[in-house]
Short mmCIF file of C-alpha atoms in Angstrom, two decimals:
data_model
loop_
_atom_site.label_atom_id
_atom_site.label_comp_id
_atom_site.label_asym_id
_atom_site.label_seq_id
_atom_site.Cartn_x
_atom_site.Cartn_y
_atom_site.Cartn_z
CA UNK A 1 4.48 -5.62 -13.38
CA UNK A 2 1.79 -6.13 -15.62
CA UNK A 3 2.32 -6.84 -19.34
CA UNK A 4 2.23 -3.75 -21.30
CA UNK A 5 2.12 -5.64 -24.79
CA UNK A 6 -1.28 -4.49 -25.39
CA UNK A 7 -1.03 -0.27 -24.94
CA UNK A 8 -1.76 1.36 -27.91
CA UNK A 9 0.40 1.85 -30.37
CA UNK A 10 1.14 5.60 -31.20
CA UNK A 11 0.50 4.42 -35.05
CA UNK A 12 -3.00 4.14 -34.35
CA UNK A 13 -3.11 0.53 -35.07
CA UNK A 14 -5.04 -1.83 -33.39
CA UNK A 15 -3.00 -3.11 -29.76
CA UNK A 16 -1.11 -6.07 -30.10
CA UNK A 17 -3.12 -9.40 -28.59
CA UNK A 18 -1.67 -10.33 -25.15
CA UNK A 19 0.46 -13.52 -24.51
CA UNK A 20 -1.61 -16.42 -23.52
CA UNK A 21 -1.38 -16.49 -19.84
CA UNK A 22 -1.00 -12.75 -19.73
CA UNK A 23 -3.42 -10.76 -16.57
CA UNK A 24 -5.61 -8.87 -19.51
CA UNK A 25 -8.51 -7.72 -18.03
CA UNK A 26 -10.67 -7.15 -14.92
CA UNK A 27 -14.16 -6.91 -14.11
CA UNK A 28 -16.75 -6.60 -11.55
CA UNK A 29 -20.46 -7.47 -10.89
CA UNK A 30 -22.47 -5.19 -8.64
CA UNK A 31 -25.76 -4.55 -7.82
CA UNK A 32 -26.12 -0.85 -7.78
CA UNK A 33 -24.03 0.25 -11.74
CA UNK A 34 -24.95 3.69 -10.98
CA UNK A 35 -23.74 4.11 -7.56
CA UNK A 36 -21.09 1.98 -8.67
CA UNK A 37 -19.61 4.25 -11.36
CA UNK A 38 -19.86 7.29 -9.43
CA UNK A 39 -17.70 5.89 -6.67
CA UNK A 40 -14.89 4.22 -9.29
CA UNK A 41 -15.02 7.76 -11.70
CA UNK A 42 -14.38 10.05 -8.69
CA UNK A 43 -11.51 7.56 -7.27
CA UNK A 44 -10.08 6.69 -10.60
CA UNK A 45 -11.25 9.28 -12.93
CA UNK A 46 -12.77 6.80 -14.85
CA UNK A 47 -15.15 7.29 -17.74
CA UNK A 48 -17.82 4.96 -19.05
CA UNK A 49 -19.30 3.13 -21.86
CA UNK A 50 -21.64 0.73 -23.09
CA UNK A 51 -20.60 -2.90 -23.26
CA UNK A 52 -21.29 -6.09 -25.11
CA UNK A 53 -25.49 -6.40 -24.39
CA UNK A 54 -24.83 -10.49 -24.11
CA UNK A 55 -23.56 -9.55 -20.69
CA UNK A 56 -26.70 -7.64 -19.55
CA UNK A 57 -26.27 -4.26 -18.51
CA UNK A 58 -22.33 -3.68 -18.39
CA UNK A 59 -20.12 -0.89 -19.24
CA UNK A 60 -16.27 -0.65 -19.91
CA UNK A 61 -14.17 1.77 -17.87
CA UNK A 62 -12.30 4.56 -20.13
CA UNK A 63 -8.98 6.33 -18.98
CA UNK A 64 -7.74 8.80 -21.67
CA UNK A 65 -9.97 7.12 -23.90
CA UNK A 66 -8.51 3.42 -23.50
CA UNK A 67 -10.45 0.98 -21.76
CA UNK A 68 -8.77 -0.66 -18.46
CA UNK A 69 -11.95 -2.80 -16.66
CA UNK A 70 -15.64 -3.81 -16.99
CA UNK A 71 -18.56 -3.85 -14.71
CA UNK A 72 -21.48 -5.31 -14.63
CA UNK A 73 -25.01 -5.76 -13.12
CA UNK A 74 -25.64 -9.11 -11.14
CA UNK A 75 -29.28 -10.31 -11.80
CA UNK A 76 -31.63 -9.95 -9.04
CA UNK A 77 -32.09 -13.32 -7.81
CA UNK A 78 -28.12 -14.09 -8.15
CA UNK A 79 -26.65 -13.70 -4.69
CA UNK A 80 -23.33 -14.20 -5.33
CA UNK A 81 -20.08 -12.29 -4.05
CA UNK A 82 -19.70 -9.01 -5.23
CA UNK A 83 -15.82 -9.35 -6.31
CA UNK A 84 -13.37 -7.80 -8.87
CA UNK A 85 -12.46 -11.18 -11.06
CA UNK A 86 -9.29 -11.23 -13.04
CA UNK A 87 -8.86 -12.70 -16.77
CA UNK A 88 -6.37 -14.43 -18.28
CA UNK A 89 -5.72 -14.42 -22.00
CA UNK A 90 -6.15 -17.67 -23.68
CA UNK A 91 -6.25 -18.28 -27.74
CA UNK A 92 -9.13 -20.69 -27.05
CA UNK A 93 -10.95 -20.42 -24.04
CA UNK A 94 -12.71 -23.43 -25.10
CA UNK A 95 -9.65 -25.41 -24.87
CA UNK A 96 -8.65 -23.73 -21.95
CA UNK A 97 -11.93 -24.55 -20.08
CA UNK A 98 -11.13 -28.22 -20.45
CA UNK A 99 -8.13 -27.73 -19.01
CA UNK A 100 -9.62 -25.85 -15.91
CA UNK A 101 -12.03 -29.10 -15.59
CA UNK A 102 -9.22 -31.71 -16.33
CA UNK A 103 -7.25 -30.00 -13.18
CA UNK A 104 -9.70 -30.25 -10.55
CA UNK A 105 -11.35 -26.61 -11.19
CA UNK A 106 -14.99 -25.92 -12.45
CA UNK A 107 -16.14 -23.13 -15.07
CA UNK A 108 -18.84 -21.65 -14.08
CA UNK A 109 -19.87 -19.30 -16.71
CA UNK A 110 -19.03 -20.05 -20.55
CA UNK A 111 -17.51 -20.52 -23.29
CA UNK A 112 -19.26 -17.28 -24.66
CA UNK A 113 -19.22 -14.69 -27.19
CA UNK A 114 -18.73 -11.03 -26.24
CA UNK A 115 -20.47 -9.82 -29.35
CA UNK A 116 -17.59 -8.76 -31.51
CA UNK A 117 -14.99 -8.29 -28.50
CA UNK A 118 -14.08 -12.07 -28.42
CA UNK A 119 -15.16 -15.44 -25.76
CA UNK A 120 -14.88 -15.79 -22.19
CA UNK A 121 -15.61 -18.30 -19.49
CA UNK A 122 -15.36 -17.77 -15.74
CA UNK A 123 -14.52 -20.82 -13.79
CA UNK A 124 -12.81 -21.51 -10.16
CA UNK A 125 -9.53 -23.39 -9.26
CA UNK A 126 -9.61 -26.27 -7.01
CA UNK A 127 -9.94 -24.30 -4.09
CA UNK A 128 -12.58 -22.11 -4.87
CA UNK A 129 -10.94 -19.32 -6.19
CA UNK A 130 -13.04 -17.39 -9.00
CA UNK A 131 -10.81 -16.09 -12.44
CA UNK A 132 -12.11 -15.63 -16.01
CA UNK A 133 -10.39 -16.50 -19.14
CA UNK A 134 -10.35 -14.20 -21.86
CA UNK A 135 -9.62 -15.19 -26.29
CA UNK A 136 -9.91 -11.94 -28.01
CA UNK A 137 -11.00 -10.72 -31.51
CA UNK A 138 -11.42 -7.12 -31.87
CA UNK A 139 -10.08 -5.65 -28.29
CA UNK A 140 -7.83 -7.87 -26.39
CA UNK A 141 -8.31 -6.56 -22.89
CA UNK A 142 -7.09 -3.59 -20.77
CA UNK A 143 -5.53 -1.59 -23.40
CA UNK A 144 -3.49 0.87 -20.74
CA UNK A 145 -1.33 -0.06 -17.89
CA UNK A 146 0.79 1.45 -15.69
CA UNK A 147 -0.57 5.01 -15.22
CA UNK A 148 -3.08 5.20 -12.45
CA UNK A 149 -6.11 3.94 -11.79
CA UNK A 150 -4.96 1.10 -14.40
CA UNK A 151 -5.07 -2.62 -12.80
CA UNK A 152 -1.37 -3.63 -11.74
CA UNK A 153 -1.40 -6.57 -9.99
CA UNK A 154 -3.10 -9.52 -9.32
CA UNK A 155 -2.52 -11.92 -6.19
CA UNK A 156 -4.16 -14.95 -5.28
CA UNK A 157 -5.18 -15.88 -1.72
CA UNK A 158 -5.03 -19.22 -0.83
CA UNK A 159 -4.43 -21.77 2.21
CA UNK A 160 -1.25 -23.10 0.45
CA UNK A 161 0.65 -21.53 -2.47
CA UNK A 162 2.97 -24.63 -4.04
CA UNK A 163 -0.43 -26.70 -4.86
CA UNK A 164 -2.83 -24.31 -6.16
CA UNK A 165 0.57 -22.75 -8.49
CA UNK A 166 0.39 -26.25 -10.03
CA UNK A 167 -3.08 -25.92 -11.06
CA UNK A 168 -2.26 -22.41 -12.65
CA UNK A 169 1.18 -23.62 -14.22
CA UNK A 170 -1.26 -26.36 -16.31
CA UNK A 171 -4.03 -23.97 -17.43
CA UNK A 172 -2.10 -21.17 -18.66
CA UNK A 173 1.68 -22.10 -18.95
CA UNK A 174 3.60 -20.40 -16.09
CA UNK A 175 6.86 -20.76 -14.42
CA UNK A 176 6.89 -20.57 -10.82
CA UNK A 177 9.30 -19.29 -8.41
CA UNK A 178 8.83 -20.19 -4.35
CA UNK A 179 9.88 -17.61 -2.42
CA UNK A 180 12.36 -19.09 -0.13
CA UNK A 181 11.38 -18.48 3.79
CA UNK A 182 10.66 -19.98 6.85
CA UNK A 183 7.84 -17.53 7.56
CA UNK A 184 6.02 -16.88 4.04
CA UNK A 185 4.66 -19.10 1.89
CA UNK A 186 4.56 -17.41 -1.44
CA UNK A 187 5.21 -18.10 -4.89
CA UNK A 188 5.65 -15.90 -8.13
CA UNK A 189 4.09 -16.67 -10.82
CA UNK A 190 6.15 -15.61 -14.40
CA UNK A 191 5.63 -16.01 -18.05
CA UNK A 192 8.06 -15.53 -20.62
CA UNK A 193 10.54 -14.35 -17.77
CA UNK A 194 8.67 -11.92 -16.31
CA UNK A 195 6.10 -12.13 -13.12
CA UNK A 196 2.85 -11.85 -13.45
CA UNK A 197 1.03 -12.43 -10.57
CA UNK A 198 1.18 -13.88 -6.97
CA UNK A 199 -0.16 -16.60 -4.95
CA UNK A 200 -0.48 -16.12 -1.15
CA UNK A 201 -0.88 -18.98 1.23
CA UNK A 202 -1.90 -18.46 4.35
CA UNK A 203 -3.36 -21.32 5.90
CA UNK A 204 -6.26 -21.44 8.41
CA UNK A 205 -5.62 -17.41 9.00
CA UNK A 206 -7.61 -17.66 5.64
CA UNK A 207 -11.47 -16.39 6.67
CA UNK A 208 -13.90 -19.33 5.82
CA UNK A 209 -16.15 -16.64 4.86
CA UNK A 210 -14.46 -15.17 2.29
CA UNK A 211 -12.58 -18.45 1.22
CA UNK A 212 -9.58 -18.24 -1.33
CA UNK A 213 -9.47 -15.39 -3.81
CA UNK A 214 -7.82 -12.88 -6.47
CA UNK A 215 -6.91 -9.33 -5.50
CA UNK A 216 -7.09 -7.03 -7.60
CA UNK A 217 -3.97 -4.21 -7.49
CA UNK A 218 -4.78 -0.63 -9.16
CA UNK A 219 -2.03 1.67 -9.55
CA UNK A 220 -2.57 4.95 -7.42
CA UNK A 221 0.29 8.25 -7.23
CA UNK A 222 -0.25 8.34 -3.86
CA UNK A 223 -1.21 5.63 -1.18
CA UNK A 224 -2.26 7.70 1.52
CA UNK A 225 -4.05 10.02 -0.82
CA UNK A 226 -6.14 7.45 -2.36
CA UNK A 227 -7.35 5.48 0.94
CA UNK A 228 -8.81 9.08 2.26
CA UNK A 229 -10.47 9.37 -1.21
CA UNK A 230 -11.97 5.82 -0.92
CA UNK A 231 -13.40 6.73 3.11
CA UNK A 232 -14.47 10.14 1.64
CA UNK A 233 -16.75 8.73 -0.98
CA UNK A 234 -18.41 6.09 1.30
CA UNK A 235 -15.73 2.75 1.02
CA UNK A 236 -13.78 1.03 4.11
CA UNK A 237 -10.28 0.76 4.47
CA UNK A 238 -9.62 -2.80 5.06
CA UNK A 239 -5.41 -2.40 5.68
CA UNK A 240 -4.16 0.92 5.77
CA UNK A 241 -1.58 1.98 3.40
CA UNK A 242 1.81 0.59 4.64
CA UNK A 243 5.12 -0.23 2.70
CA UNK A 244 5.27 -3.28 1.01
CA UNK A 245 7.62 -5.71 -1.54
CA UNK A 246 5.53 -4.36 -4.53
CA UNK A 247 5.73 -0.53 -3.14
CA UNK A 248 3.26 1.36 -0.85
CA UNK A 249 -0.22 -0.71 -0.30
CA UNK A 250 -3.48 -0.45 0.82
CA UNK A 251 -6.50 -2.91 0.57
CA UNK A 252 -9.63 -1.36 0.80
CA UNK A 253 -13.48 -1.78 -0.48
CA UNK A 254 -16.04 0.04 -2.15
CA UNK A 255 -19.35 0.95 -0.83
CA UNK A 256 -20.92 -2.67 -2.31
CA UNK A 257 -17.98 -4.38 -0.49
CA UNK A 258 -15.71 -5.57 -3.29
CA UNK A 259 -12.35 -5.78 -1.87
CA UNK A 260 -9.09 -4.31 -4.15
CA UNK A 261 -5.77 -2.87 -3.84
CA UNK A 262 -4.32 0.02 -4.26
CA UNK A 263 -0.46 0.33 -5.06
CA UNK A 264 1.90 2.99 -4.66
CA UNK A 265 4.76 1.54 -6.56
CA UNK A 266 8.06 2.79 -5.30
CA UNK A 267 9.94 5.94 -6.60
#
């Protein structure tokens, strides 16, 4: 499901920059980076290493030597929600901000450099939903996908899907495609024919504390497997793995509460 364009090539040459629009990266801002990596390393098998120092105290998370997601420390007086936040790839971000603003949204964070990696800014659609937008230079995002313990997936959770797609189609180019029934109101969102990500309405079911927002899906070889890996090493199991459109899911937290998905896709 998500774009592969940027795996590394077996030449050894540098991956290929996503497609603006493209899911290309995810990251997360906790409070505890220790605890934090211990608890993504034993579910994931991820490994760790320093980041871009603009960002304060942040790693990048290594599978097989390819990186597939950040995290980060949130300052001490920030109380903000601790949340996995998708990026989008953009050839100017600064551009693309305007956009974001021009639609009704808000950037919050950025335009800013990344040290050599490339610029970013993190902003909000119109309802409140948080996403960053990424314009590479040397690394254009997750450079691995499909494997697991590689982001998937990304699906947005909203009070009503046909508006918010609108906002999304602007900003970053995408086609969407309603999916036609009387019970769910859901749209697909695609880019150069393929889908990309998904946008959820759900109406006043939506929590007002928790408020529209991204999911994050993570690829997993066994459902079941993975959700008594994530009780065992001290995170809740928000919905327990059941059988889904995308394959076998399960949406669970970790121990500082960030919400994600895990995703068995079918066989």
């Amino acid at each position: 499901m998500t774009d592969a364009r940027g795996n590394a090539r077996p030449n050894g040459e540098a991956p290929a920059r996503h497609t603006p629009g493209t899911p290309c990266w995810v990251s997360l801002m906790v409070h505890g980076l220790d605890a934090t990596e211990e608890f993504y390393g034993a579910l994931f098998g991820w490994e760790f290493r320093p980041g871009p120092v603009q960002l304060g105290p942040y790693v990048r998370a290594v599978l097989d030597g390819r990186e597939v997601a950040g995290i980060g420390v949130l300052p001490p007086d920030r109380r903000l929600p601790i949340a996995w936040t998708p990026y989008f790839a953009s050839d100017d971000v600064d551009r693309a901000a305007e956009t974001v603003r021009s639609c009704g949204g808000t950037i919050g964070v950025g335009p800013l450099a990344a040290a050599d990696a490339g610029r970013l800014a993190i902003g909000s659609d119109p309802c409140g939903a948080v996403f960053g937008i990424w314009q590479a230079a040397a690394r254009p995002g997750t450079a691995v996908t499909g494997v697991p313990g590689t982001p998937a997936w990304n699906e947005l959770t909203t009070f009503e899907a046909t508006h918010v797609a609108k906002f999304y189609e602007t900003v970053f180019g995408y086609e969407a495609e309603p999916v036609v029934s009387a019970d769910l109101d859901r749209v697909t969102l695609h880019l150069d024919g393929r889908p990309v990500a998904g946008v959820h309405g759900v109406g006043n079911a939506l929590r007002r504390d928790r408020g529209p927002h991204w999911t994050t899906y993570f690829t997993v070889t066994d459902a079941d497997d993975a959700v008594d890996r994530v009780r065992h090493l001290g995170g809740r199991i928000l919905e327990p793995a059941h059988d889904g459109s995308l394959g076998r899911v399960a949406t669970v937290a970790d121990p500082e509460g960030a919400r994600f998905a895990l995703l068995q896709s079918p066989r």
